[in-house]
CSV table of C-alpha atoms in Angstrom, one decimal:
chain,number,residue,atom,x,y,z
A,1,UNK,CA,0.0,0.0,0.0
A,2,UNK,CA,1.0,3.4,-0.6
A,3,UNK,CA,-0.4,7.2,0.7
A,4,UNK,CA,-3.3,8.3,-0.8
A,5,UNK,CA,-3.1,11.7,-2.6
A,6,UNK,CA,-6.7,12.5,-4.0
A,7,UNK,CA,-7.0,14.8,-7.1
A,8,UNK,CA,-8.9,18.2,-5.9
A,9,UNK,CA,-12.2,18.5,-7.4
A,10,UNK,CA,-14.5,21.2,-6.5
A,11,UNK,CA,-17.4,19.3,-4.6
A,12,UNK,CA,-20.9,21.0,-6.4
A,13,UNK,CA,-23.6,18.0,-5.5
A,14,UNK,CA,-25.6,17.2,-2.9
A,15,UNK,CA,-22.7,17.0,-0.8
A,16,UNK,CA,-20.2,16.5,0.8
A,17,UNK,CA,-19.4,20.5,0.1
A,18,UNK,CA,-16.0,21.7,-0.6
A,19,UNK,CA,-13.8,22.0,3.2
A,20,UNK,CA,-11.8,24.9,3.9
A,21,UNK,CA,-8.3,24.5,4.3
A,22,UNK,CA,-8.8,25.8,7.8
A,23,UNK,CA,-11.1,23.1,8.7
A,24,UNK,CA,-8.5,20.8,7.8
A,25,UNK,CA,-5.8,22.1,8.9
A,26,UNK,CA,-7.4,22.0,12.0
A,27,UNK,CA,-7.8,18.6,11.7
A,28,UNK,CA,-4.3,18.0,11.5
A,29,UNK,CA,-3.6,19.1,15.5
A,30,UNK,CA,-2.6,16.3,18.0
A,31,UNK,CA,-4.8,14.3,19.1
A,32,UNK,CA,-6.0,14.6,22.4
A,33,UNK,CA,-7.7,11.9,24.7
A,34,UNK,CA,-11.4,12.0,24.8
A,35,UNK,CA,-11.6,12.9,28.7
A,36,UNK,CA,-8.7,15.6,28.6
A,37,UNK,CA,-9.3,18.5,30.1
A,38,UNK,CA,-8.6,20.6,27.3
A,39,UNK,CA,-10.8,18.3,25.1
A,40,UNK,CA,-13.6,18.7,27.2
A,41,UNK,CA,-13.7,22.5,27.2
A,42,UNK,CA,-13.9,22.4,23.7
A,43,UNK,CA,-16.5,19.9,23.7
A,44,UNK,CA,-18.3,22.8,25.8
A,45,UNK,CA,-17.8,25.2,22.9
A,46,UNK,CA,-19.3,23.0,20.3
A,47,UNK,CA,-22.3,22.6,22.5
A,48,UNK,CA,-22.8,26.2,22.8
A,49,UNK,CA,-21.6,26.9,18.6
A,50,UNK,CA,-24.8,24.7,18.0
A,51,UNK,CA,-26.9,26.2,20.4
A,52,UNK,CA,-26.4,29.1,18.1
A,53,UNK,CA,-26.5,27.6,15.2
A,54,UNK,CA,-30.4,25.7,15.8
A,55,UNK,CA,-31.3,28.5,17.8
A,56,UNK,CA,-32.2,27.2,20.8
A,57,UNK,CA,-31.7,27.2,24.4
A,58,UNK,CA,-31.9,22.9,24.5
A,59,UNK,CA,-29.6,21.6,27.1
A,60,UNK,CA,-29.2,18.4,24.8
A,61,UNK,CA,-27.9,19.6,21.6
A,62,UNK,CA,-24.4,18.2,20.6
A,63,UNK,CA,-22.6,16.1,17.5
A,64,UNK,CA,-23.4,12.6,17.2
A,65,UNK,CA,-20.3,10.4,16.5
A,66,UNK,CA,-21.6,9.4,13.6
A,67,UNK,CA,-22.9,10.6,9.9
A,68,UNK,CA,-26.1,12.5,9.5
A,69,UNK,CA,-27.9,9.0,9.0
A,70,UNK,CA,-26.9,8.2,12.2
A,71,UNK,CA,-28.2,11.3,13.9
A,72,UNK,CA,-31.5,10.4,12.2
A,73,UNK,CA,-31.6,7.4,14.1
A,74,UNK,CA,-30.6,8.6,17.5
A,75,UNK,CA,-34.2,10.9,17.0
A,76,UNK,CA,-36.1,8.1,16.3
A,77,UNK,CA,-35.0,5.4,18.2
A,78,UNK,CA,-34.9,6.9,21.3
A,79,UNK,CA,-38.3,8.4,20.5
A,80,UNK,CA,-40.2,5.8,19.2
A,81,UNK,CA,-41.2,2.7,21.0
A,82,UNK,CA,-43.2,-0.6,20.0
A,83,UNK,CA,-46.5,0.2,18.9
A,84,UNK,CA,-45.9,4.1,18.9
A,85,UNK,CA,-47.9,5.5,15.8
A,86,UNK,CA,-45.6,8.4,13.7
A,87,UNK,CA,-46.9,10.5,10.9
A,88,UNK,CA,-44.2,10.4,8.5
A,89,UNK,CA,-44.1,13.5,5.8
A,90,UNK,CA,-42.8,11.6,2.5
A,91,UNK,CA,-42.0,14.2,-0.5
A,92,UNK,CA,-38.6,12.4,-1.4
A,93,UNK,CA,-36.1,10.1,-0.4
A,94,UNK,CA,-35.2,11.0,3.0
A,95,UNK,CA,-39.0,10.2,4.0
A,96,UNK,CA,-38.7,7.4,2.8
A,97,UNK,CA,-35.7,6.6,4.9
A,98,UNK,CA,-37.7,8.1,8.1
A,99,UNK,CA,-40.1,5.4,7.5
A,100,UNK,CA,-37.8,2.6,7.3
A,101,UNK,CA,-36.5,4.7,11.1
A,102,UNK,CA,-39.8,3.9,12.5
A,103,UNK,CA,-40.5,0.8,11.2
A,104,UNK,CA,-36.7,-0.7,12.9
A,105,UNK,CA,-38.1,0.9,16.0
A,106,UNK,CA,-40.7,-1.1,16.2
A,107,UNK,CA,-43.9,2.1,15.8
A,108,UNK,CA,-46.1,2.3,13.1
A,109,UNK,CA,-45.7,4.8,10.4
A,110,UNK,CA,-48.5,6.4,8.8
A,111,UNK,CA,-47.3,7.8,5.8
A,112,UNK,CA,-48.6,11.5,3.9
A,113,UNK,CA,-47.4,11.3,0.6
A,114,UNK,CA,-46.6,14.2,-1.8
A,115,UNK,CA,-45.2,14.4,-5.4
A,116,UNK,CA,-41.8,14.8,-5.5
A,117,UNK,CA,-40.4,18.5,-6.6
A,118,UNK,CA,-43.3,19.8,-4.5
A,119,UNK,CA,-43.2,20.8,-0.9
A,120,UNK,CA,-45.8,19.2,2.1
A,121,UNK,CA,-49.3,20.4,2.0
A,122,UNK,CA,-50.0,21.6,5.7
A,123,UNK,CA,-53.6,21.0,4.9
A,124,UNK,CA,-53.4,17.4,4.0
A,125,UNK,CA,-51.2,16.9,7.4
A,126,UNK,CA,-53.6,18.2,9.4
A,127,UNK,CA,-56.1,15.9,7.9
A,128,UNK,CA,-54.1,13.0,8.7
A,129,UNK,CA,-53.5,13.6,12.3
A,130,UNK,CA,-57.1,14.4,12.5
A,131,UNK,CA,-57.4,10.8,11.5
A,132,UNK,CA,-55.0,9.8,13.9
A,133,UNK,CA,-55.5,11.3,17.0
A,134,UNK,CA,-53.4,8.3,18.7
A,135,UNK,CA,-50.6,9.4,16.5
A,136,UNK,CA,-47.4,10.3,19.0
A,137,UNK,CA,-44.8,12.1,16.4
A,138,UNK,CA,-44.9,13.8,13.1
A,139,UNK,CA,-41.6,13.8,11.1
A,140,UNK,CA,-40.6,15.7,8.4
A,141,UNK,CA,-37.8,16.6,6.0
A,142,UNK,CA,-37.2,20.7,6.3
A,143,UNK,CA,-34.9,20.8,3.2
A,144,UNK,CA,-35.3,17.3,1.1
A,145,UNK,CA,-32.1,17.2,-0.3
A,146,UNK,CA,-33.2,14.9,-3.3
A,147,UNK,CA,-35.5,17.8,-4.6
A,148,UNK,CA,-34.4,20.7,-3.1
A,149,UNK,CA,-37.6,21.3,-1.9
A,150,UNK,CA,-38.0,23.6,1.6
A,151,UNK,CA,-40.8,22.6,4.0
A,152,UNK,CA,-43.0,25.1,6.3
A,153,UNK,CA,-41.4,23.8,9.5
A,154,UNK,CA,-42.8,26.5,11.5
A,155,UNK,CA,-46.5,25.3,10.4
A,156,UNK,CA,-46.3,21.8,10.5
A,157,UNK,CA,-44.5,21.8,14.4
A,158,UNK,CA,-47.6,24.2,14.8
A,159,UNK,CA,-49.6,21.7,13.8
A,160,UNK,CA,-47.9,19.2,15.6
A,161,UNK,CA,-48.0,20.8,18.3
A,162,UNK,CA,-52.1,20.9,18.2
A,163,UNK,CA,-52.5,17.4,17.9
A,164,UNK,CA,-50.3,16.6,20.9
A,165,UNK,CA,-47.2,15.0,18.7
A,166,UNK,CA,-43.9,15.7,18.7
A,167,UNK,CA,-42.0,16.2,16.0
A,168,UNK,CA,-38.9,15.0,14.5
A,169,UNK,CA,-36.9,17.4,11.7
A,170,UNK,CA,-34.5,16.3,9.4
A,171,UNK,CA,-32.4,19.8,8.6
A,172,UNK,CA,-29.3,17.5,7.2
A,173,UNK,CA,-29.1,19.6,3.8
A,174,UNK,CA,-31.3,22.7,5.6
A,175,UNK,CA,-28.6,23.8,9.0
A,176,UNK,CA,-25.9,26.8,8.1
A,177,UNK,CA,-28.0,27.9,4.7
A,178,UNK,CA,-30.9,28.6,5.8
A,179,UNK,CA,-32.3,29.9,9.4
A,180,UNK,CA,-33.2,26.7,11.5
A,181,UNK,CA,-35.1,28.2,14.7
A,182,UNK,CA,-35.4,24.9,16.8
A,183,UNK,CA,-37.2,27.4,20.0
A,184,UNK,CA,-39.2,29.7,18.1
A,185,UNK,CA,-40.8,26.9,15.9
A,186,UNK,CA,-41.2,24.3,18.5
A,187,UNK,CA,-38.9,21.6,17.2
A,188,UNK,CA,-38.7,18.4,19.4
A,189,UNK,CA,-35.7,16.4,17.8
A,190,UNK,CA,-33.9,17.8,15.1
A,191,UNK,CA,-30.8,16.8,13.2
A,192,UNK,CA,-28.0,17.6,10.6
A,193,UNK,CA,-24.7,16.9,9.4
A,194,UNK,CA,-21.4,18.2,9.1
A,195,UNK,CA,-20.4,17.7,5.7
A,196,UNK,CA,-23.0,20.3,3.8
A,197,UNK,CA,-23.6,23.9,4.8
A,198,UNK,CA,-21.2,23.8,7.5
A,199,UNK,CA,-18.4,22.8,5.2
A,200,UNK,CA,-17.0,20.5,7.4
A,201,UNK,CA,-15.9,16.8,6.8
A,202,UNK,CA,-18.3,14.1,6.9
A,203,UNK,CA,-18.8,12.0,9.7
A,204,UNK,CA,-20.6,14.1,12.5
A,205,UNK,CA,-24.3,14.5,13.2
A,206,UNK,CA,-25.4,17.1,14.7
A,207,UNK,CA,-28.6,17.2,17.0
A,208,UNK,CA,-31.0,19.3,19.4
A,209,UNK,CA,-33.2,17.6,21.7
A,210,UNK,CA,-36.3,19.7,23.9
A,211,UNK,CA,-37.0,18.7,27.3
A,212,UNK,CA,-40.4,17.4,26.7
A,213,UNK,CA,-38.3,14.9,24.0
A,214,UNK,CA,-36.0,13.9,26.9
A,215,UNK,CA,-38.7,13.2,29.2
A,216,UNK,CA,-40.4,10.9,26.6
A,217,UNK,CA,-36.9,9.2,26.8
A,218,UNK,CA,-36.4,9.1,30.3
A,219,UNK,CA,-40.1,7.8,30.5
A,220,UNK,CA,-39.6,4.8,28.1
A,221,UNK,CA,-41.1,1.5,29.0
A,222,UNK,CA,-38.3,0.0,27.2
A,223,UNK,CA,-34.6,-0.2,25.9
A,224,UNK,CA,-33.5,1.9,23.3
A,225,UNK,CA,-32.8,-0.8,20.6
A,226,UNK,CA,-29.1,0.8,20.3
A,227,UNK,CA,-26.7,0.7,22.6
A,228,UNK,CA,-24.6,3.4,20.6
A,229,UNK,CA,-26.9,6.0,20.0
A,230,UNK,CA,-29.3,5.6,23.6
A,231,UNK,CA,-29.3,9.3,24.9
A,232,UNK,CA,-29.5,7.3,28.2
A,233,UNK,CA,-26.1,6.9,28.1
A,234,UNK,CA,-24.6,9.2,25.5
A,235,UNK,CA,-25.9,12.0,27.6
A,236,UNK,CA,-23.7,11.5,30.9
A,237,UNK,CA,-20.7,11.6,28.1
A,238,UNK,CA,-21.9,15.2,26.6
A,239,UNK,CA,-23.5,16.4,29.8
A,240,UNK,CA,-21.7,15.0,32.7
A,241,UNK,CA,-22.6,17.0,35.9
A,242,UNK,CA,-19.9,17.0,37.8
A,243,UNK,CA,-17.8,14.6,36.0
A,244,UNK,CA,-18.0,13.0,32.5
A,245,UNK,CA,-18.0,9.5,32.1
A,246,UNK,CA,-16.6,7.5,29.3
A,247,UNK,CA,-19.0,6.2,26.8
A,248,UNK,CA,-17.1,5.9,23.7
A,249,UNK,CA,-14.0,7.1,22.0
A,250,UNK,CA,-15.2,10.4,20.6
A,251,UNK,CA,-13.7,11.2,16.8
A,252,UNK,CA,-11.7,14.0,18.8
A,253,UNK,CA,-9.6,15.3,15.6
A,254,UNK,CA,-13.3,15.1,13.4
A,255,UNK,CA,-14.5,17.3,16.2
A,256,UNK,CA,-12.2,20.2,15.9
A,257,UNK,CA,-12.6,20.4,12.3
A,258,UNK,CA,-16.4,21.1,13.3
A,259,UNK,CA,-15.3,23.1,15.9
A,260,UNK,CA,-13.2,25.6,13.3
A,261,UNK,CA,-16.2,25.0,10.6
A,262,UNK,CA,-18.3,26.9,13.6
A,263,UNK,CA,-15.7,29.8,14.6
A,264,UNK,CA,-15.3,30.4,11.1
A,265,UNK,CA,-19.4,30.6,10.3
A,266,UNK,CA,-19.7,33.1,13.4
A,267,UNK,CA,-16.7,35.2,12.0
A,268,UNK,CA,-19.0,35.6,9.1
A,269,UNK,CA,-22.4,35.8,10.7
A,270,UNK,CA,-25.4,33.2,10.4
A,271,UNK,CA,-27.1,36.3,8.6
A,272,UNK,CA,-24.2,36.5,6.1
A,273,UNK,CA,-23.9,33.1,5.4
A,274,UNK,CA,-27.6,32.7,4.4
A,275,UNK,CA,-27.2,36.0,2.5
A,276,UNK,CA,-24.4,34.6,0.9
A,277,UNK,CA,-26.5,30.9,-0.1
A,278,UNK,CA,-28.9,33.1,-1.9
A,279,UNK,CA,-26.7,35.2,-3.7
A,280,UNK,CA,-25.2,31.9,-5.2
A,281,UNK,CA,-28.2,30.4,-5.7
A,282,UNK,CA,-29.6,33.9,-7.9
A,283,UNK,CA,-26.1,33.8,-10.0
A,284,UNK,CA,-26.3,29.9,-10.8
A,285,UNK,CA,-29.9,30.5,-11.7
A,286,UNK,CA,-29.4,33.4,-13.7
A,287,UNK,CA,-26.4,31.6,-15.2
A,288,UNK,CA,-28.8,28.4,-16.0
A,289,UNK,CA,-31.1,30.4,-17.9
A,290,UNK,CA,-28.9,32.0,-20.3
A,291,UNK,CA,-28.1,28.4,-20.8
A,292,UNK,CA,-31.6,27.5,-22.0
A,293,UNK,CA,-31.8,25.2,-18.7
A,294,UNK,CA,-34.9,25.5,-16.6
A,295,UNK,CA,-34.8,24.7,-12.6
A,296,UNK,CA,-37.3,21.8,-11.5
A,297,UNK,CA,-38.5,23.4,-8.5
A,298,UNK,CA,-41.2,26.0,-7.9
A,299,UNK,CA,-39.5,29.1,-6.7
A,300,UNK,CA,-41.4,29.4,-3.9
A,301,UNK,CA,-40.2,26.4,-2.6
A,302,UNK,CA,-36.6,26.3,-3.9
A,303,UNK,CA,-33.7,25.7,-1.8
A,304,UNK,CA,-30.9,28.5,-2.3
A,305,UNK,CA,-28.3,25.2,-1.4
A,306,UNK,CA,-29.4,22.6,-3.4
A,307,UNK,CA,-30.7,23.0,-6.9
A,308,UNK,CA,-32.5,20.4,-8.9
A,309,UNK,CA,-31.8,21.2,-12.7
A,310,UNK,CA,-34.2,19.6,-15.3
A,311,UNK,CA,-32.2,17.9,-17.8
A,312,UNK,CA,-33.1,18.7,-21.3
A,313,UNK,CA,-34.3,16.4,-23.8
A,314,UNK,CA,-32.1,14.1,-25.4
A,315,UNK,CA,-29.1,15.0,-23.1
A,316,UNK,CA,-27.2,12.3,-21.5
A,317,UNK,CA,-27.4,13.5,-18.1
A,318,UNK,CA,-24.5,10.9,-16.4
A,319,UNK,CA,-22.4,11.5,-19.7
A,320,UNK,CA,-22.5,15.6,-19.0
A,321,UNK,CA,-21.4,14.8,-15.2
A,322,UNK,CA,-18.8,12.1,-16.3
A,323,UNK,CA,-17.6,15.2,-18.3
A,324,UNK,CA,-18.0,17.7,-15.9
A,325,UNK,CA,-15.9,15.6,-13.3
A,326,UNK,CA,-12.7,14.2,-15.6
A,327,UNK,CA,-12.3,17.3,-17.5
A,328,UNK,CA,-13.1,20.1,-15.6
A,329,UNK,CA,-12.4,18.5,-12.0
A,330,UNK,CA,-16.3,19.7,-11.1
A,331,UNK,CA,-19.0,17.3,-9.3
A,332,UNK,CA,-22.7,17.6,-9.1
A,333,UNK,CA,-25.3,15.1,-8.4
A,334,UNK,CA,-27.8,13.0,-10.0
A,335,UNK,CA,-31.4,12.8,-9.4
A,336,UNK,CA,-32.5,9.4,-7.0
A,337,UNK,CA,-35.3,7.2,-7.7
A,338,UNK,CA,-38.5,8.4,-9.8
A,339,UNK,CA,-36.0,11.5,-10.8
A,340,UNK,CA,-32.9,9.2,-11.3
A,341,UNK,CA,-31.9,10.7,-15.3
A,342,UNK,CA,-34.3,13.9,-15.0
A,343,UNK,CA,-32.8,16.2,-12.8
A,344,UNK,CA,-29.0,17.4,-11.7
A,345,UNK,CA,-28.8,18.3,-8.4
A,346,UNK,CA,-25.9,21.2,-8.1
A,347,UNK,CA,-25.4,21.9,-4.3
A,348,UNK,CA,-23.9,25.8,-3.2
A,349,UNK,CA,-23.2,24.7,0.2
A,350,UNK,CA,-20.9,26.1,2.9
A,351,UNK,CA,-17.3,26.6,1.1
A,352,UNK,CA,-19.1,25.9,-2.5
A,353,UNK,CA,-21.4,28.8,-2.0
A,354,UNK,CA,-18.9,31.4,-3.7
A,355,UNK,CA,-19.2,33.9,-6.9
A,356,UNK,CA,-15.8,31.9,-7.9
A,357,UNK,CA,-17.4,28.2,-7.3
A,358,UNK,CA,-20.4,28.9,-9.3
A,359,UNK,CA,-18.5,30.6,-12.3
A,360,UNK,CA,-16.9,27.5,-12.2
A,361,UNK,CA,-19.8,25.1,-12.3
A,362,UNK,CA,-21.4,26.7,-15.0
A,363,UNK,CA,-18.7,26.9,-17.4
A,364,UNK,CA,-17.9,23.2,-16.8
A,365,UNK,CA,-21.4,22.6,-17.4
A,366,UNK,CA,-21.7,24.7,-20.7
A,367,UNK,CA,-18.9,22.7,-21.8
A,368,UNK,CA,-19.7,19.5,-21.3
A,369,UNK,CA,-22.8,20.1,-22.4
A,370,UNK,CA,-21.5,21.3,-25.9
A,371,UNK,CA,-19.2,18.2,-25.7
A,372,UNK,CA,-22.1,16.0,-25.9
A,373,UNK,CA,-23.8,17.8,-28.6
A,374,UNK,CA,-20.4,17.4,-30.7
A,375,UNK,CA,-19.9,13.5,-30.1
């Protein structure tokens, strides 16, 4: 075996974004041992960076050890217990996967579907949790990063919050590009990752838990079917009153990349960064349409950070990426099951949301569309 040197690309899909050199440089300090002292008081400052970051005031809110998948199983399998019935918002894949959450958690999911490309109906919720007034939780995806399609999270936790559920919100794609506001809106269980807006490496989740989600937890009839990701357990690690006590190795170097990725997005502002999303996502629109390319979302509902492109007629849509990647060094996404071949899905996240990064994109794009026309 020999060292790995990867060619640079610039990282324009769904994600991961493009990392800052700061983030990984900052990966590259010793190690520490994950009860140090001096690891600990950063662990402190993540906590409060997040707090932040979700906007909220939630004494369990912290980085899960683990991917963004991950964190979207620590929500619902210390939430949901045998028999517990969940309202599961489906406009994509990632509602899918909440389903598939609920079903390995042993509750029943009752599933509101909507086409994909368009955002949740609030009215057509409501009528479904009118029809289940046993229902305990309502998930949802916030910003479903297989459409780019953003969700009314303030009126469906509203709504939740009439019909006595909880909720759970996936803000994976959503956290760092747009405003999240976990208090104001009434979020339960929320979580990301850190390999989109936040420009981090992936590998860390992200989460924010309310206290009437913890005592649902600490009022379980049974075991959390994980031992990894039980907030039972994982909380006397993160919280630790007067002492913390080992409950796994902690990816310490991981977590002071996140830990820069967050100095570095309060140096900017949470106010700038979101203006700084849009004003990517106006020039790569604007720089679509003088390409004859149309987006696939209503604007109304569009994500700024993740843009689903229709692909014109005729076009080879994995041969234009093939050539966007080996020629021009430049990756964006594909479109995932009923849009697999339809769409591109071009991602302005964190680091990728620049003037300079979307110049980029597009003339890759142009030319490899060209490209394909010549062959």
């Amino acid at each position: 075996m020999q060292s790995f040197h990867p060619q640079r690309r610039l990282l324009m899909g769904p994600g991961p974004s493009d990392v800052h050199q700061r983030v990984l440089d900052a990966m590259a300090r010793p190690t520490l041992g994950h009860l140090d002292p001096d690891f600990q008081g950063l662990m402190e400052e993540i906590k409060g960076g997040l707090k932040a970051l979700f906007q909220t005031e939630n004494r369990m809110t912290y980085p899960v050890s683990a991917p963004g998948s991950a964190g979207m199983e620590t929500c619902f399998v210390n939430l949901v217990e045998e028999g517990d019935k969940v309202v599961v918002v489906k406009n994509g894949v990632f509602g899918e996967r909440m389903r598939q959450n609920v079903l390995r958690a042993g509750g029943v999911a009752v599933m509101v579907e909507f086409e994909w490309g368009s955002a949740p109906d609030v009215d057509v919720v409501a009528e479904t949790l009118a029809a289940n007034p046993d229902a305990r939780i309502l998930a949802f995806v916030h910003a479903e990063t297989s459409t780019g399609v953003c969700a009314d999270a303030a009126e469906l936790c509203a709504l939740a919050k009439k019909h006595g559920c909880l909720t759970i919100v996936d803000a994976v794609t959503s956290l760092g590009g747009i405003p999240v506001r976990v208090d104001e809106w009434g979020v339960d269980a929320i979580y990301s990752g850190s390999q989109k807006c936040l420009s981090c490496t992936p590998g860390l989740s992200p989460v924010s838990f309310s206290e009437a989600a913890l005592e649902k937890i600490r009022n379980r009839k049974s075991i959390v079917r994980s031992w990894f990701l039980d907030l039972t357990l994982v909380m006397d690690y993160w919280e630790g009153d007067g002492g913390r006590s080992y409950h796994h190795t902690a990816p310490v170097n991981a977590l002071y990349g996140l830990h820069e990725s967050l100095v570095m997005l309060f140096e900017e502002g949470l106010q700038a960064a979101f203006e700084r999303h849009r004003m990517a996502h106006d020039m790569l629109v604007g720089g679509l349409s003088d390409m004859g390319l149309d987006m696939f979302v209503d604007e109304a509902v569009r994500l700024p950070q993740l843009n689903a492109v229709a692909v014109p007629e005729g076009v080879d849509e994995a041969g234009v990426r093939t050539r966007m990647l080996k020629d021009h060094g430049v990756e964006i996404g594909a479109g995932l099951g009923p849009l697999a071949g339809k769409i591109w899905r071009i991602g302005l996240m964190g680091n990728s949301a620049r003037p300079e990064c979307v110049e980029r994109c597009l003339g890759a794009l142009s030319a490899s569309l060209a490209a394909g026309h010549n062959s």
